[in-house]
Amino acid sequence: MKRALITGITGQDGSYLTEILLDKGYEVHGVIRRSSSFNTKRIDHLYNQEELLDHRFFLHYGDLVDTSNLNRLLEKIEPDEIYNLAAQSHVKVSFEIPDYTAQVDALGTLRFLDAIRETGLKSTKFYQASTSELYGKVQEVPQTEKTPFYPRSPYAVAKLYGYWIIVNYREAYNIYASNGILFNHESPRRGETFVTRKITRAASRILIGTQDKLVLGNLSAKRDWGYAPEYCEGMWQILQHDKADDFVLATGETHTVREFVQHTFSKLGVELEWKGEGAKETGIVKSIDLERNKKVFAKKDLVNGITVGDTVVEVSPNYYRPTEVELLIGDSSKAEKELGWKAKTKFEDLVGIMADADFDLVARKGY
Ligand code: NAP
Ligand code: F7E
């Protein structure tokens, strides 16, 4: 039985990857941080399954800033595969805590690689969660494995170190270490402060009447958004390749934040019109299809939070970033050719999955 060690197991990707690896018959070990409140809600459902009783799913306390802890974990578990997903992953927050972001996202990767080297676990394969944020102020459209990097945030600069230390340890010490350069991937498990989830959650709450407005930053930023479970399967495929290498995973389509908002409301039966520009831009309710909501949700009376003419979207410069990444669109032909990986879920379907899940959650629980 193969043994995998996942850092960041309590995050969006960690939870999907755990399901995928348990399904494939792996023994899965996850690193969790000590927290003053529960931080395992994305993996709690796995506790009730046979895997735990089967002794195939284990959690260990740890932190990427604690070198001796990482060494101990490696010695104890001797994993065949390591997926390093742990990170301070919020780009805007990285401007507030740049030192901590570098400690975790850059040096955390180094600590792990060094632990592999020191424990002599040379056959262990290592996956590094690299990111399309490396391209930042893009030097080429679309972005491939060969596009030069130009990071635009402390997060991206820290991840740039992570990327290159992987390449260096691969070349210097012959460690099997690969970078997955993943473009944005989303799901109903996405953290609530990332823009997609913020939008689908807010739109649901606005319809039901528990929130007045959705306040966002740069509506014109463009992202290549895919569906997270497919990208987590891609992580596994990257480590099954005969040699360690770096791969872009992306959909090849790009959309603005504004389009994400428009499609979310539309999916929930509300058409918006946009007025003004920049920080004065607003999204106003043009029409509400109550019949459609009645059919889809069978909960017509729930959708009573808005009327035609209401301003439901506003812009606040508080959400602008000191340096922004304006456009991302990836080309994952290499992954398709060498791994057989291709994104399947289209933008509108992704919006639909997330909007439905959040509407359902808000309707049932009110948040
Ligand atoms: P996420 O939901 O923010 O999860 C981050 C995980 O890292 C959480 O489990 C978190 O633990 C853990 N963590 C944070 N700091 C840690 C530390 N010091 N020591 C140990 N664990 C720590 O992120 P995600 O969306 O799943 O992304 C997974 C990885 O892929 C991240 O490295 C991210 O930077 C990268 N990435 C993400 C995307 C994307 O679009 N999602 C794209 C490219 C790359 P808590 O639960 O305790 O906070
Ligand atoms: O922002 C704009 C914002 O925070 C997307 C992380 O997983 O993907 C993620 O990073 C865009 C940006 O994701 C708001 O300015 C507008 O242009 O959802 P986000 P991100 O910065 O792309 C990459 C690949 C990672 O690696 C990261 O770990 O949306 N935007 N208004 C906003 N963004 C947020 N968060 N909140 C707003 O109100």
mmCIF file of N, CA, C and O in Angstrom, residues 2 39 90 275:
data_model
loop_
_atom_site.group_PDB
_atom_site.id
_atom_site.type_symbol
_atom_site.label_atom_id
_atom_site.label_comp_id
_atom_site.label_asym_id
_atom_site.label_seq_id
_atom_site.Cartn_x
_atom_site.Cartn_y
_atom_site.Cartn_z
ATOM 1 N N LYS A 2 0.593 2.185 -0.936
ATOM 2 C CA LYS A 2 1.391 3.412 -0.990
ATOM 3 C C LYS A 2 1.007 4.346 0.147
ATOM 4 O O LYS A 2 -0.158 4.420 0.531
ATOM 5 N N ASN A 39 -10.530 23.313 12.853
ATOM 6 C CA ASN A 39 -10.101 23.689 11.499
ATOM 7 C C ASN A 39 -10.135 22.490 10.551
ATOM 8 O O ASN A 39 -9.484 22.492 9.519
ATOM 9 N N HIS A 90 -3.311 33.426 0.652
ATOM 10 C CA HIS A 90 -4.091 34.591 0.220
ATOM 11 C C HIS A 90 -3.172 35.719 -0.260
ATOM 12 O O HIS A 90 -2.351 36.239 0.496
ATOM 13 N N LYS A 275 -23.441 49.989 -14.082
ATOM 14 C CA LYS A 275 -23.380 51.438 -14.312
ATOM 15 C C LYS A 275 -22.088 51.984 -13.713
ATOM 16 O O LYS A 275 -21.606 51.459 -12.707
#
